[in-house]
PDB file of C-alpha atoms in Angstrom:
ATOM      1  CA  MET X   1       0.000   0.000   0.000  1.00 57.00           C
ATOM      2  CA  LYS X   2       1.396   3.393  -0.972  1.00 74.00           C
ATOM      3  CA  GLU X   3       1.894   5.957   1.759  1.00 73.00           C
ATOM      4  CA  ASN X   4      -0.651   8.322   0.147  1.00 76.00           C
ATOM      5  CA  ASP X   5      -3.276   5.558   0.057  1.00 84.00           C
ATOM      6  CA  LYS X   6      -2.481   4.681   3.664  1.00 86.00           C
ATOM      7  CA  LEU X   7      -2.815   8.331   4.693  1.00 89.00           C
ATOM      8  CA  GLU X   8      -6.184   8.614   2.918  1.00 91.00           C
ATOM      9  CA  THR X   9      -7.387   5.451   4.670  1.00 93.00           C
ATOM     10  CA  ILE X  10      -6.245   6.815   8.029  1.00 93.00           C
ATOM     11  CA  GLN X  11      -7.932  10.179   7.365  1.00 94.00           C
ATOM     12  CA  HIS X  12     -11.197   8.514   6.367  1.00 94.00           C
ATOM     13  CA  CYS X  13     -11.177   6.179   9.375  1.00 95.00           C
ATOM     14  CA  LEU X  14     -10.458   9.015  11.822  1.00 95.00           C
ATOM     15  CA  ASP X  15     -13.132  11.229  10.234  1.00 94.00           C
ATOM     16  CA  GLU X  16     -15.718   8.472  10.632  1.00 94.00           C
ATOM     17  CA  TYR X  17     -14.628   7.876  14.234  1.00 95.00           C
ATOM     18  CA  MET X  18     -14.874  11.561  15.171  1.00 94.00           C
ATOM     19  CA  ILE X  19     -18.260  11.972  13.494  1.00 93.00           C
ATOM     20  CA  HIS X  20     -19.554   8.858  15.256  1.00 93.00           C
ATOM     21  CA  GLN X  21     -18.218  10.069  18.628  1.00 94.00           C
ATOM     22  CA  GLY X  22     -19.420  13.652  18.075  1.00 92.00           C
ATOM     23  CA  LYS X  23     -15.938  15.128  18.417  1.00 93.00           C
ATOM     24  CA  HIS X  24     -14.194  17.765  16.318  1.00 92.00           C
ATOM     25  CA  GLU X  25     -10.640  17.130  17.536  1.00 94.00           C
ATOM     26  CA  ILE X  26      -8.750  14.223  19.100  1.00 96.00           C
ATOM     27  CA  ASP X  27      -5.171  13.575  20.191  1.00 95.00           C
ATOM     28  CA  GLU X  28      -2.754  10.999  18.794  1.00 94.00           C
ATOM     29  CA  ILE X  29      -3.368   8.440  21.553  1.00 94.00           C
ATOM     30  CA  GLU X  30      -7.111   8.328  20.965  1.00 96.00           C
ATOM     31  CA  ALA X  31      -6.554   8.370  17.191  1.00 95.00           C
ATOM     32  CA  ASN X  32      -4.126   5.458  17.306  1.00 95.00           C
ATOM     33  CA  SER X  33      -6.528   3.523  19.521  1.00 94.00           C
ATOM     34  CA  ALA X  34      -9.346   4.076  17.011  1.00 95.00           C
ATOM     35  CA  LEU X  35      -7.092   3.028  14.128  1.00 95.00           C
ATOM     36  CA  ALA X  36      -6.020  -0.119  15.993  1.00 95.00           C
ATOM     37  CA  HIS X  37      -9.660  -0.982  16.689  1.00 94.00           C
ATOM     38  CA  ALA X  38     -10.439  -0.572  12.973  1.00 93.00           C
ATOM     39  CA  GLY X  39      -7.406  -2.691  12.014  1.00 93.00           C
ATOM     40  CA  VAL X  40      -5.686   0.081  10.043  1.00 92.00           C
ATOM     41  CA  LEU X  41      -2.651   0.775  12.260  1.00 91.00           C
ATOM     42  CA  SER X  42      -1.450  -1.267  15.222  1.00 91.00           C
ATOM     43  CA  ASP X  43      -0.940   0.287  18.651  1.00 90.00           C
ATOM     44  CA  GLU X  44       1.669  -0.428  21.318  1.00 88.00           C
ATOM     45  CA  GLU X  45       0.725  -1.242  24.904  1.00 87.00           C
ATOM     46  CA  PRO X  46       3.836   0.214  26.604  1.00 90.00           C
ATOM     47  CA  SER X  47       3.625   3.517  24.700  1.00 90.00           C
ATOM     48  CA  PRO X  48       0.134   4.164  23.294  1.00 91.00           C
ATOM     49  CA  GLY X  49       0.027   6.283  20.156  1.00 92.00           C
ATOM     50  CA  ARG X  50       3.658   5.707  19.199  1.00 93.00           C
ATOM     51  CA  PRO X  51       3.100   4.232  15.684  1.00 93.00           C
ATOM     52  CA  LEU X  52       0.881   7.150  14.695  1.00 94.00           C
ATOM     53  CA  ARG X  53       3.317   9.689  16.198  1.00 94.00           C
ATOM     54  CA  GLU X  54       6.171   8.199  14.177  1.00 93.00           C
ATOM     55  CA  LEU X  55       4.092   8.366  10.987  1.00 93.00           C
ATOM     56  CA  LEU X  56       3.117  11.979  11.676  1.00 94.00           C
ATOM     57  CA  ILE X  57       6.751  12.930  12.350  1.00 94.00           C
ATOM     58  CA  ARG X  58       7.803  11.393   9.005  1.00 93.00           C
ATOM     59  CA  LEU X  59       5.038  13.315   7.222  1.00 92.00           C
ATOM     60  CA  ARG X  60       5.989  16.556   9.001  1.00 93.00           C
ATOM     61  CA  ASP X  61       9.671  16.155   8.146  1.00 95.00           C
ATOM     62  CA  SER X  62       8.887  15.495   4.469  1.00 93.00           C
ATOM     63  CA  ASN X  63       6.485  18.480   4.416  1.00 93.00           C
ATOM     64  CA  ARG X  64       3.447  16.309   3.566  1.00 91.00           C
ATOM     65  CA  LEU X  65       1.479  16.736   6.789  1.00 91.00           C
ATOM     66  CA  PRO X  66      -2.229  17.413   6.105  1.00 91.00           C
ATOM     67  CA  GLN X  67      -3.683  20.753   7.190  1.00 90.00           C
ATOM     68  CA  ASN X  68      -6.018  19.184   9.726  1.00 92.00           C
ATOM     69  CA  ILE X  69      -3.151  17.696  11.774  1.00 93.00           C
ATOM     70  CA  ILE X  70      -1.034  20.013  13.904  1.00 94.00           C
ATOM     71  CA  GLN X  71       1.445  19.671  16.738  1.00 93.00           C
ATOM     72  CA  ARG X  72       0.872  21.895  19.775  1.00 91.00           C
ATOM     73  CA  TYR X  73       3.159  21.850  22.806  1.00 91.00           C
ATOM     74  CA  GLY X  74       4.493  18.407  21.906  1.00 89.00           C
ATOM     75  CA  MET X  75       1.039  16.824  21.418  1.00 93.00           C
ATOM     76  CA  TRP X  76      -0.563  16.041  18.083  1.00 95.00           C
ATOM     77  CA  LYS X  77      -4.100  17.314  17.476  1.00 96.00           C
ATOM     78  CA  ILE X  78      -6.186  15.850  14.674  1.00 95.00           C
ATOM     79  CA  ARG X  79      -9.314  17.573  13.407  1.00 94.00           C
ATOM     80  CA  ILE X  80     -11.971  16.317  11.024  1.00 92.00           C
ATOM     81  CA  SER X  81     -10.455  16.677   7.573  1.00 86.00           C
ATOM     82  CA  ARG X  82     -13.774  17.398   5.901  1.00 74.00           C
ATOM     83  CA  SER X  83     -14.099  20.661   7.819  1.00 63.00           C
ATOM     84  CA  ILE X  84     -10.929  22.120   6.287  1.00 57.00           C
ATOM     85  CA  ALA X  85     -11.551  24.338   3.257  1.00 50.00           C
ATOM     86  CA  LYS X  86      -9.898  23.057   0.098  1.00 51.00           C
ATOM     87  CA  MET X  87      -9.237  26.546  -1.260  1.00 52.00           C
ATOM     88  CA  PRO X  88      -9.134  29.800   0.646  1.00 54.00           C
ATOM     89  CA  LEU X  89     -11.986  32.126  -0.249  1.00 57.00           C
ATOM     90  CA  PHE X  90     -11.454  35.858  -0.324  1.00 60.00           C
ATOM     91  CA  TYR X  91     -14.298  38.291  -0.688  1.00 61.00           C
ATOM     92  CA  GLN X  92     -13.351  41.850  -1.436  1.00 59.00           C
ATOM     93  CA  PHE X  93     -15.964  44.484  -0.860  1.00 55.00           C
TER      94      PHE X  93
END
């Protein structure tokens, strides 16, 4: 599976999870737990969220991190990707 396809699968799975749970934003530990439950990405018992953190760090370092995923104060925050505008809209009056 290509990394882009894997990222799209992860995005779709997390979007469905957040919509089902009624949340707009989750952290990497909860996201990795949801992905492990769906069978998309395994999770580690001693350090929960580590596989997803490593993937996000690789994406950040290669400048391919999606707009809905940010790192604040050392923690990753993931928002619903469908709520991010695809193109900025500017209205001049």
